[in-house]
PDB file of C-alpha atoms in Angstrom:
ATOM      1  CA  UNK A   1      15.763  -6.479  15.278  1.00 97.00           C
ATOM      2  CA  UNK A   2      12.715  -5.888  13.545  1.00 98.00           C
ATOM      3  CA  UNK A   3       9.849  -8.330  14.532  1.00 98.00           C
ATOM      4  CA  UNK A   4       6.874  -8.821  11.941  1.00 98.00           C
ATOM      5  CA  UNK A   5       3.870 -10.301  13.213  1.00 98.00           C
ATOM      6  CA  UNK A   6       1.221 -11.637  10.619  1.00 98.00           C
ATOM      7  CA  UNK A   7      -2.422 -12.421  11.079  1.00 97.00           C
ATOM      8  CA  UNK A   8      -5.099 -14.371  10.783  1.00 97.00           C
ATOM      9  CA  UNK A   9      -2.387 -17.823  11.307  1.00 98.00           C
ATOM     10  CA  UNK A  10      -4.706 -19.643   9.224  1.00 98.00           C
ATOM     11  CA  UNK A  11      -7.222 -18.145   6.957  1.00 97.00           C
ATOM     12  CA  UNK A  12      -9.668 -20.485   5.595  1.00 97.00           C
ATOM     13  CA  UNK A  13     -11.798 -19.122   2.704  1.00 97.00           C
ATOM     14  CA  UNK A  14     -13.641 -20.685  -0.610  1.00 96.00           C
ATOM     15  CA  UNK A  15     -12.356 -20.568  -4.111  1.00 96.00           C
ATOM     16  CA  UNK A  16     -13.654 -16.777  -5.243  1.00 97.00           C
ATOM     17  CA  UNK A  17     -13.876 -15.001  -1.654  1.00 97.00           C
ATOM     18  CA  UNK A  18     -11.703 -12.560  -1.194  1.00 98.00           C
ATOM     19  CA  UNK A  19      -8.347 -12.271   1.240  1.00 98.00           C
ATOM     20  CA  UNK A  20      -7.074 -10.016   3.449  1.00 98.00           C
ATOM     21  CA  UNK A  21      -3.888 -10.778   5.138  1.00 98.00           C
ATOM     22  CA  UNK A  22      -2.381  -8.321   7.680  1.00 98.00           C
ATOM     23  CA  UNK A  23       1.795  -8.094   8.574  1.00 98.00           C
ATOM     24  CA  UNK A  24       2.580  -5.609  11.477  1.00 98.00           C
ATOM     25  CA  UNK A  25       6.278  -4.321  12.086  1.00 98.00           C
ATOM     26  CA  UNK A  26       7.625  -3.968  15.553  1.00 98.00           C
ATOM     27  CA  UNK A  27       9.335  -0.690  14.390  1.00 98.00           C
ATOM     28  CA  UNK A  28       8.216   1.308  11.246  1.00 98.00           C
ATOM     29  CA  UNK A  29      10.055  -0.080   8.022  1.00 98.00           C
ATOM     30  CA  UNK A  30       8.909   3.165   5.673  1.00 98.00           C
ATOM     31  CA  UNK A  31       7.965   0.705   2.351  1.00 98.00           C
ATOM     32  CA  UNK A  32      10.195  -1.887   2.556  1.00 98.00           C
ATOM     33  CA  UNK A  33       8.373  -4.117   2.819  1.00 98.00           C
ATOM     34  CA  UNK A  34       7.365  -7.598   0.687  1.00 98.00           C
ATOM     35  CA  UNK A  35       5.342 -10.455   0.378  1.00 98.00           C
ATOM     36  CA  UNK A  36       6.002 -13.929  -1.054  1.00 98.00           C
ATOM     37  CA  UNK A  37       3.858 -16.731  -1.621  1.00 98.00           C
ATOM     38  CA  UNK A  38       4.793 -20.619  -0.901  1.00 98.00           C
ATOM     39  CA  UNK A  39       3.147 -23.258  -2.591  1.00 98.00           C
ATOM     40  CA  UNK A  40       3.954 -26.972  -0.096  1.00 95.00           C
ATOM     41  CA  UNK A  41       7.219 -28.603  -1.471  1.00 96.00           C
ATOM     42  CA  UNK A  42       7.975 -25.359  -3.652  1.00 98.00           C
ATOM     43  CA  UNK A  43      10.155 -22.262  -3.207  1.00 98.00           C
ATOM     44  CA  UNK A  44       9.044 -18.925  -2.271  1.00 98.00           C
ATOM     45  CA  UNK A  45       8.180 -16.524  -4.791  1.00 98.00           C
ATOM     46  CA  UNK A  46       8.130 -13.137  -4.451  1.00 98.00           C
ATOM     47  CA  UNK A  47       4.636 -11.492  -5.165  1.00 98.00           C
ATOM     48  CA  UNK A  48       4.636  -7.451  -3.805  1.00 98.00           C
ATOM     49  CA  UNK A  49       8.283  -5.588  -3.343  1.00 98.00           C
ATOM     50  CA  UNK A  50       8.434  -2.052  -1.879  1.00 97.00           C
ATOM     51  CA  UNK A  51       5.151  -2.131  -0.421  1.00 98.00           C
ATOM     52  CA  UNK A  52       2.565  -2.281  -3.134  1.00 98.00           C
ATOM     53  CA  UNK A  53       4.716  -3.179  -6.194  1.00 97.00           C
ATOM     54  CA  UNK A  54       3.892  -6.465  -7.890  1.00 98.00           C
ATOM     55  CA  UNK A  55       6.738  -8.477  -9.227  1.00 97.00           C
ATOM     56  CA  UNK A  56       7.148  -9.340 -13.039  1.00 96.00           C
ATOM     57  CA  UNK A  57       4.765 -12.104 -13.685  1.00 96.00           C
ATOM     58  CA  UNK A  58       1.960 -11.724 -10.790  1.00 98.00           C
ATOM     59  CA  UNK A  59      -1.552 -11.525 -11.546  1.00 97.00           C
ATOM     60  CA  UNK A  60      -3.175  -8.293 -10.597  1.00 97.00           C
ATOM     61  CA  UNK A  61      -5.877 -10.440  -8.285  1.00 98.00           C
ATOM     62  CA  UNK A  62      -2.955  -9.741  -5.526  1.00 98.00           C
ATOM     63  CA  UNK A  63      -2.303  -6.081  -4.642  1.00 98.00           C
ATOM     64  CA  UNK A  64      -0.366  -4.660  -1.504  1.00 98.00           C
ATOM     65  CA  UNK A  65      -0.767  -1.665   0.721  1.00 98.00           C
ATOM     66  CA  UNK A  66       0.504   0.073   3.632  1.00 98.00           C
ATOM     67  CA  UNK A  67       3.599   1.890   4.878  1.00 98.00           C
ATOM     68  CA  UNK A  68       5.165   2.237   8.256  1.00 98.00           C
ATOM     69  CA  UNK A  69       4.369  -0.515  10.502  1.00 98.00           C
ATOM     70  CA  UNK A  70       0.785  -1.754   9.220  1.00 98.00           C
ATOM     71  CA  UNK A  71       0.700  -3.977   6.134  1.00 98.00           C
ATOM     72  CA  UNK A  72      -1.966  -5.695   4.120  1.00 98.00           C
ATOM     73  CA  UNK A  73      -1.752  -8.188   1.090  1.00 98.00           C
ATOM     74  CA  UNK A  74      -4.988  -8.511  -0.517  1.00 98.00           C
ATOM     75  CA  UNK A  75      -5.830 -11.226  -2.933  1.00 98.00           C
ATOM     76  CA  UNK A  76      -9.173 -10.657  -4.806  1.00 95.00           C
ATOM     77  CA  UNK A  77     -11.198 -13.556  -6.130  1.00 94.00           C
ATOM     78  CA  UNK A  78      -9.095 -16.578  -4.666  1.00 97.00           C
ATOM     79  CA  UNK A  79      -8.004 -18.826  -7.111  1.00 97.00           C
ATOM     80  CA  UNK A  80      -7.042 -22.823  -6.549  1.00 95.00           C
ATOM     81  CA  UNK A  81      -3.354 -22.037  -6.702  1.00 95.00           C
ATOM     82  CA  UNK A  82      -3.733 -18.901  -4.151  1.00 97.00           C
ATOM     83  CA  UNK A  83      -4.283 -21.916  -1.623  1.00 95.00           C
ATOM     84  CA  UNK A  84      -0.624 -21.909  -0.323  1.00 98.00           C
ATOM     85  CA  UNK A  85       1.038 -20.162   2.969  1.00 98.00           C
ATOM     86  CA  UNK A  86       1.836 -16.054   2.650  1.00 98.00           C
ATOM     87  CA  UNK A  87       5.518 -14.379   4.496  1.00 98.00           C
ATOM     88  CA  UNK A  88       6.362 -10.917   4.854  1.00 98.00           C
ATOM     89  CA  UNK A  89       9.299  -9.466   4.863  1.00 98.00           C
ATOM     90  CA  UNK A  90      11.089  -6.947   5.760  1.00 98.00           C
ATOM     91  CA  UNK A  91      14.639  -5.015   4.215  1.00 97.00           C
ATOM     92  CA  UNK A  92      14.511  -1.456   5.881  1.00 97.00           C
ATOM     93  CA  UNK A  93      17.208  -2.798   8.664  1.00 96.00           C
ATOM     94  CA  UNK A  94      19.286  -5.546   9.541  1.00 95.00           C
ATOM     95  CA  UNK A  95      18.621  -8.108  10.134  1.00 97.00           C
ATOM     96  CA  UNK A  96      16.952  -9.384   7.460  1.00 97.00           C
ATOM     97  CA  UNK A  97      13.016 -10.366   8.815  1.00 98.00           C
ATOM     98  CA  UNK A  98      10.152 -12.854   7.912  1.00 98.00           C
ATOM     99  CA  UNK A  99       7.596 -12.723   9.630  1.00 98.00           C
ATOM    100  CA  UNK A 100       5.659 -16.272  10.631  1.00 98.00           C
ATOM    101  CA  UNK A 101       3.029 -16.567   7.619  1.00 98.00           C
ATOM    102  CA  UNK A 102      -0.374 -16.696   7.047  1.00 98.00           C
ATOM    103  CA  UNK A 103      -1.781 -20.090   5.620  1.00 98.00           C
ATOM    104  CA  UNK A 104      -4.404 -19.827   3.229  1.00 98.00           C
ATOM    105  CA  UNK A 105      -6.136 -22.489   2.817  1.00 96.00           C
ATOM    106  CA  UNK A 106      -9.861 -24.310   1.767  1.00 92.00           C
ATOM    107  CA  UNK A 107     -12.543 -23.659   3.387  1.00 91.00           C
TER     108      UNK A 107
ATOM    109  CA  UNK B   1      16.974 -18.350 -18.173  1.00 92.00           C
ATOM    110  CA  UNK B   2      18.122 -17.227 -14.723  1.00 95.00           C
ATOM    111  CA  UNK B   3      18.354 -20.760 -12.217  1.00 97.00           C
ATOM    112  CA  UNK B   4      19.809 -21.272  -9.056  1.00 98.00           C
ATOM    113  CA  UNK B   5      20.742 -24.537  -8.006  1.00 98.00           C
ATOM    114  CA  UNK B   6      21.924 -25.394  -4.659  1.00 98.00           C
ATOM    115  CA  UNK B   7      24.225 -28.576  -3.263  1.00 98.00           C
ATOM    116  CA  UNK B   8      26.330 -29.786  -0.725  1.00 98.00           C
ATOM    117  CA  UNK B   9      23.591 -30.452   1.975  1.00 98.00           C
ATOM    118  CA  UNK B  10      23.856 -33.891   3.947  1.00 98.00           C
ATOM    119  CA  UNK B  11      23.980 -34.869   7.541  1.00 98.00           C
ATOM    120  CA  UNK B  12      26.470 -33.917  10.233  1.00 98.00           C
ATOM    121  CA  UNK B  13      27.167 -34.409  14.054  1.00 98.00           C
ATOM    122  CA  UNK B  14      26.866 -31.024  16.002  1.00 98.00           C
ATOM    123  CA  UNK B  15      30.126 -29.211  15.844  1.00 98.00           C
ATOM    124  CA  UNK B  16      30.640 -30.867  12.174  1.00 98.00           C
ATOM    125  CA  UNK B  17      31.274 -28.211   9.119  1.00 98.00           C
ATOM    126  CA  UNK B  18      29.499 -28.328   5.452  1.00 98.00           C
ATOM    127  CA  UNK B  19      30.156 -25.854   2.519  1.00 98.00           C
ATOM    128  CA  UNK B  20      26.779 -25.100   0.099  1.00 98.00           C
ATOM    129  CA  UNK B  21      27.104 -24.161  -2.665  1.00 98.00           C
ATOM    130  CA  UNK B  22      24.638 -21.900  -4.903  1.00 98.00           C
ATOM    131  CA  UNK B  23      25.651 -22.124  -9.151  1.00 98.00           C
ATOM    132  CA  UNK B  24      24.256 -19.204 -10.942  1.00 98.00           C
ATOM    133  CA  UNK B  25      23.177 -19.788 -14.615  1.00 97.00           C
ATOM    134  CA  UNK B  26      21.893 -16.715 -16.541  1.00 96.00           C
ATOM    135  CA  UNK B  27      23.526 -14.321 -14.802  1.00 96.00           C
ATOM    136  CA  UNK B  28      26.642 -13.907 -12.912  1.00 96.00           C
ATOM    137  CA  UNK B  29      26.861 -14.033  -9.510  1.00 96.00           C
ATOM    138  CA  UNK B  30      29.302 -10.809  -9.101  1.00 95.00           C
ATOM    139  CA  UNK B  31      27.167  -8.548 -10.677  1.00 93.00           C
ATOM    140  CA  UNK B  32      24.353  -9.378  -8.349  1.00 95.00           C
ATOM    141  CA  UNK B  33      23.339  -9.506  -5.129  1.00 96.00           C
ATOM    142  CA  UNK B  34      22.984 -13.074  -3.356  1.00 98.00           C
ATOM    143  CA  UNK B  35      21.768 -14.688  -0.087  1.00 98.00           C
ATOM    144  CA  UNK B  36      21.093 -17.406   1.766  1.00 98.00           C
ATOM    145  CA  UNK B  37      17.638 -18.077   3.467  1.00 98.00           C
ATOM    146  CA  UNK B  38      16.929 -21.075   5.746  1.00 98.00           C
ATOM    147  CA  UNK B  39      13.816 -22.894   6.284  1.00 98.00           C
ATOM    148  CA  UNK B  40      13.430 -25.434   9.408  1.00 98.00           C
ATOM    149  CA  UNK B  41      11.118 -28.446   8.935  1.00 97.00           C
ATOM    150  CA  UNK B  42       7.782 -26.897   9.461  1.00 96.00           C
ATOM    151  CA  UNK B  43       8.916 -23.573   9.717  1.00 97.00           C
ATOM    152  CA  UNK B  44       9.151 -20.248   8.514  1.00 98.00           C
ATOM    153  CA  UNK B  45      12.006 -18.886   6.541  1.00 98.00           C
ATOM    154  CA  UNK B  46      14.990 -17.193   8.338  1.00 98.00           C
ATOM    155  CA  UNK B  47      17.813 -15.090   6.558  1.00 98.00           C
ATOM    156  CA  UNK B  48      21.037 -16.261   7.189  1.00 98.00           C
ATOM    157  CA  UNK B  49      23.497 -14.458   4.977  1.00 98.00           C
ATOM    158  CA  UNK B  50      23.745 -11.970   1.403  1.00 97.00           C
ATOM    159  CA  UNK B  51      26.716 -11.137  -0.369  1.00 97.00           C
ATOM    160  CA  UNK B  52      26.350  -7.931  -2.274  1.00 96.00           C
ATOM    161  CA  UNK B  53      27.557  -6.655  -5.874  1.00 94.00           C
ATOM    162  CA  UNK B  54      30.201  -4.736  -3.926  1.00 94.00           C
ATOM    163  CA  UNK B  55      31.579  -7.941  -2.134  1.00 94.00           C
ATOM    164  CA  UNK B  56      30.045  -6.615   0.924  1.00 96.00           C
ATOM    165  CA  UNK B  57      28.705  -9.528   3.328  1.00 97.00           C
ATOM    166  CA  UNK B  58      26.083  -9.629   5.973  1.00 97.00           C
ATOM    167  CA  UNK B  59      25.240 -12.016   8.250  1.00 97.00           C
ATOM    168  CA  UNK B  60      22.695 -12.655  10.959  1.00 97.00           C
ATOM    169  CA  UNK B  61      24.360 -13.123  14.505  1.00 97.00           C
ATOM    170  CA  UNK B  62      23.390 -16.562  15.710  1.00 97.00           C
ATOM    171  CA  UNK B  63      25.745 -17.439  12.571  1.00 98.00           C
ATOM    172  CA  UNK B  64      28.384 -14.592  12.986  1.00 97.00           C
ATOM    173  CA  UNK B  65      31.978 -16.827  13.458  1.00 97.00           C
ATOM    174  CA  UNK B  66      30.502 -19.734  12.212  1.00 98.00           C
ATOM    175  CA  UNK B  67      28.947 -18.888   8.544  1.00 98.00           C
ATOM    176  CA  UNK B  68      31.116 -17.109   5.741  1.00 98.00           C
ATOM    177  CA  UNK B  69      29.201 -16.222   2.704  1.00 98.00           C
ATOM    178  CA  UNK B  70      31.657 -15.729  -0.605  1.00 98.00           C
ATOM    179  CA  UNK B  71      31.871 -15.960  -4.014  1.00 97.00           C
ATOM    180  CA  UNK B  72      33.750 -17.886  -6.753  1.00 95.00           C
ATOM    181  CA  UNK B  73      33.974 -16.359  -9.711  1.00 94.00           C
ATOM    182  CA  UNK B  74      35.066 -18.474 -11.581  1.00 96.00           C
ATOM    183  CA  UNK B  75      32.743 -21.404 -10.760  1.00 97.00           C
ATOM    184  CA  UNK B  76      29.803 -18.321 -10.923  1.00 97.00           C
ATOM    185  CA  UNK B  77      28.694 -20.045  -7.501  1.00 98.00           C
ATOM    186  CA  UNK B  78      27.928 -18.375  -3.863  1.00 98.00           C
ATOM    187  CA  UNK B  79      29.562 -20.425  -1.175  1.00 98.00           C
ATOM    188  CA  UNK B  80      28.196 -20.850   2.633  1.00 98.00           C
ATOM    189  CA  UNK B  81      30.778 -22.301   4.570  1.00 98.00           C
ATOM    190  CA  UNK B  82      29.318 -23.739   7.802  1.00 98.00           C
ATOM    191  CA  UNK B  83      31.472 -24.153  10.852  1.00 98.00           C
ATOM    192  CA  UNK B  84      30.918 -25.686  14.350  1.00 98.00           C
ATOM    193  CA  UNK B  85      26.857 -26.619  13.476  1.00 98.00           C
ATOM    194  CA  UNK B  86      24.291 -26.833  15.684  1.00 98.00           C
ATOM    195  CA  UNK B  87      21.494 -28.980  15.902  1.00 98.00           C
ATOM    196  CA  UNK B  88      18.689 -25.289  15.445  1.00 98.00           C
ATOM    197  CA  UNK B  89      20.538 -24.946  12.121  1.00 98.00           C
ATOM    198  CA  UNK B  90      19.382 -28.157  10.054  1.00 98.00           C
ATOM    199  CA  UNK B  91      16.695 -26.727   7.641  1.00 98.00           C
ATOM    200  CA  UNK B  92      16.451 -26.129   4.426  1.00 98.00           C
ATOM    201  CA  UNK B  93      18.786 -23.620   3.071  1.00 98.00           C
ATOM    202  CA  UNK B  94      17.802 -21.807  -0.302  1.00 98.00           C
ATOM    203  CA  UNK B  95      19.792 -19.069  -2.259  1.00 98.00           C
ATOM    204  CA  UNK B  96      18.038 -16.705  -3.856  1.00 98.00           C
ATOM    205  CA  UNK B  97      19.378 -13.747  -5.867  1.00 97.00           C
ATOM    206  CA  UNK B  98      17.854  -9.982  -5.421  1.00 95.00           C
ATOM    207  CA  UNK B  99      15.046  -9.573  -7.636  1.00 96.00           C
ATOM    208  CA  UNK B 100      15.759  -7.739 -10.353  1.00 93.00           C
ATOM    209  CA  UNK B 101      12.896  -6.152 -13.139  1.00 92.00           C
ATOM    210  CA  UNK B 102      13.191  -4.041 -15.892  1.00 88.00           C
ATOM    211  CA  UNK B 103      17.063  -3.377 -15.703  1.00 86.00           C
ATOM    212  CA  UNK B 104      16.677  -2.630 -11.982  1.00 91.00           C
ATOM    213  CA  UNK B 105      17.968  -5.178  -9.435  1.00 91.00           C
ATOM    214  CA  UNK B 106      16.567  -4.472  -5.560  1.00 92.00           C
ATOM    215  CA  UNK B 107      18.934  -5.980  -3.413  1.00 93.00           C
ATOM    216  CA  UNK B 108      16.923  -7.301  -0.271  1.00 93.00           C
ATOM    217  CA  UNK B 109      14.223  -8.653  -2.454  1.00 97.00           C
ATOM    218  CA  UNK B 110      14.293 -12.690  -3.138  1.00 96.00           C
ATOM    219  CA  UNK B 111      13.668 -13.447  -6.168  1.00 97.00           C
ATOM    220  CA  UNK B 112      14.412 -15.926  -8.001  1.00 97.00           C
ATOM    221  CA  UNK B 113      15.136 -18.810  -5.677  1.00 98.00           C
ATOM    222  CA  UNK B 114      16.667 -22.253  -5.930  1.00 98.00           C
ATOM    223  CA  UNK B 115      15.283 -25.310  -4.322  1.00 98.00           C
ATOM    224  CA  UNK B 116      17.310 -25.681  -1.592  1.00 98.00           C
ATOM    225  CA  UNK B 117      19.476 -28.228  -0.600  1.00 98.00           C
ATOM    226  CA  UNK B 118      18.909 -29.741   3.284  1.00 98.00           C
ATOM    227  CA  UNK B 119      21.197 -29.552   6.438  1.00 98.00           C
ATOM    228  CA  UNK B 120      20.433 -32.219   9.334  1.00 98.00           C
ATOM    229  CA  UNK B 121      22.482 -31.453  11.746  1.00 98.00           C
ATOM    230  CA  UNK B 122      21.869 -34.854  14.511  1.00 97.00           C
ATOM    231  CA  UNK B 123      24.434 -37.592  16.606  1.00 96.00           C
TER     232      UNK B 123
END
C-alpha cells in the first residue's frame, strides 16, 4: 500500500500570504497524483489531477507540482474560501490512498 | 447537470448489513466509472470501493467479503451492499464519479461527489 504523508498538519496563514503544502509518497506514484480541497460540512472537490493539472472550474491562484514521491500544492494569494482542509491522493496503485490533510486555516 | 445523490445510511448493531445507494443524474452510471469513499467523524477520507465502465470492481481489503460494489442499470444507481459491519466502518460514505473534462473521463480521479449519506455502526 502506498502511504502519503502531508505536511505542515495545520498551516495557519493571513488572507493574501501565500501556501505551500507538501504530500510525500511512501513509494514513487510517477504523476498520479491529486489534490482536493474540503470546505467543513461540504464535499471534496477535486482541485489538481495528474500532478499539476487543474480541474475545470479552479482558479489559477492554486497550481501543483512534483512527480515521483515529492508533491507540492501551492495556493498563491490566499483567499477567504481557500480557508478549508487540503488531501492528496494517490491512483498509481491499489489501493486507492489519501493521505491525512493539511488544514489551512486563519492566522 | 451531473448530481450524485446518496441514501440508505442509518444506524446498525455490529454484524448488521445496509445497502447505499448512489443515483446518477446527468450521466449514466455504466458509461462511467464510480466509487465509494468513506469519511469517519473527524477524519480523513478512505476509499472503499469503484466500479469501472468495464464492470470491473475493486475493493480495499478491510472490506473484501463484506462490501460488493454494483450497478443497476436500470435505476442508473451504484449499490454498496454492506455485510457483517463493524463498529471502524460508521463514517460518512460519499460516491463520487471519475472526473471527467473535455470528453476525457480519468478514472481514479473524484470528481464530482455527492453528499454522502452516514453509517453508525453502535449496540
Amino acid at each position: 500500500e502506498t502511504i502519503l504523508t502531508q505536511s505542515p498538519v495545520t498551516l495557519s496563514l493571513s488572507p493574501g500570504e501565500r501556501a505551500s503544502l507538501a504530500c510525500r509518497a511512501s513509494q514513487s506514484v510517477g504523476n498520479s497524483l491529486a489534490w482536493y480541497q474540503q470546505r467543513p460540512g461540504q464535499a471534496p472537490r477535486l482541485l489538481i489531477y495528474d500532478a499539476s493539472n487543474r480541474a475545470t472550474g479552479i482558479p489559477d491562484r492554486f497550481s501543483g507540482s512534483g512527480s515521483g514521491t515529492d508533491f507540492i500544492l501551492t495556493i498563491t494569494s490566499l483567499e477567504a474560501d481557500d480557508f478549508a482542509v487540503y488531501y492528496c491522493q494517490q491512483r498509481d496503485s491499489w489501493p486507492l490512498t489519501f493521505g491525512p490533510g493539511t488544514r489551512v486555516d486563519i492566522k | 447537470e451531473v448530481q450524485l445523490v446518496e441514501s440508505g445510511g442509518g444506524l446498525v448493531q455490529p454484524g448488521g448489513s445496509l445497502r447505499l445507494s448512489c443515483e446518477a443524474s446527468g450521466f449514466t452510471v455504466s458509461n462511467n466509472y464510480i466509487a465509494w469513499v468513506r469519511q469517519a467523524p473527524g477524519k480523513g477520507l478512505d476509499w472503499v470501493a469503484s466500479v469501472y465502465s468495464s464492470g470491473s470492481t475493486y475493493s480495499k481489503d478491510s472490506v473484501k467479503g463484506r462490501f460488493t460494489i454494483s450497478r443497476d442499470i436500470s435505476k442508473n444507481t451504484v449499490d454498496l451492499q454492506m455485510n457483517s459491519l463493524r463498529v471502524e466502518d460508521t463514517a460518512l460514505y460519499y460516491c463520487a464519479r471519475g472526473y471527467c473534462s473535455g470528453g476525457t473521463c480519468h478514472a481514479g480521479w473524484f470528481d464530482p461527489w455527492g453528499q454522502g449519506t452516514p453509517v453508525i455502526v453502535s449496540s
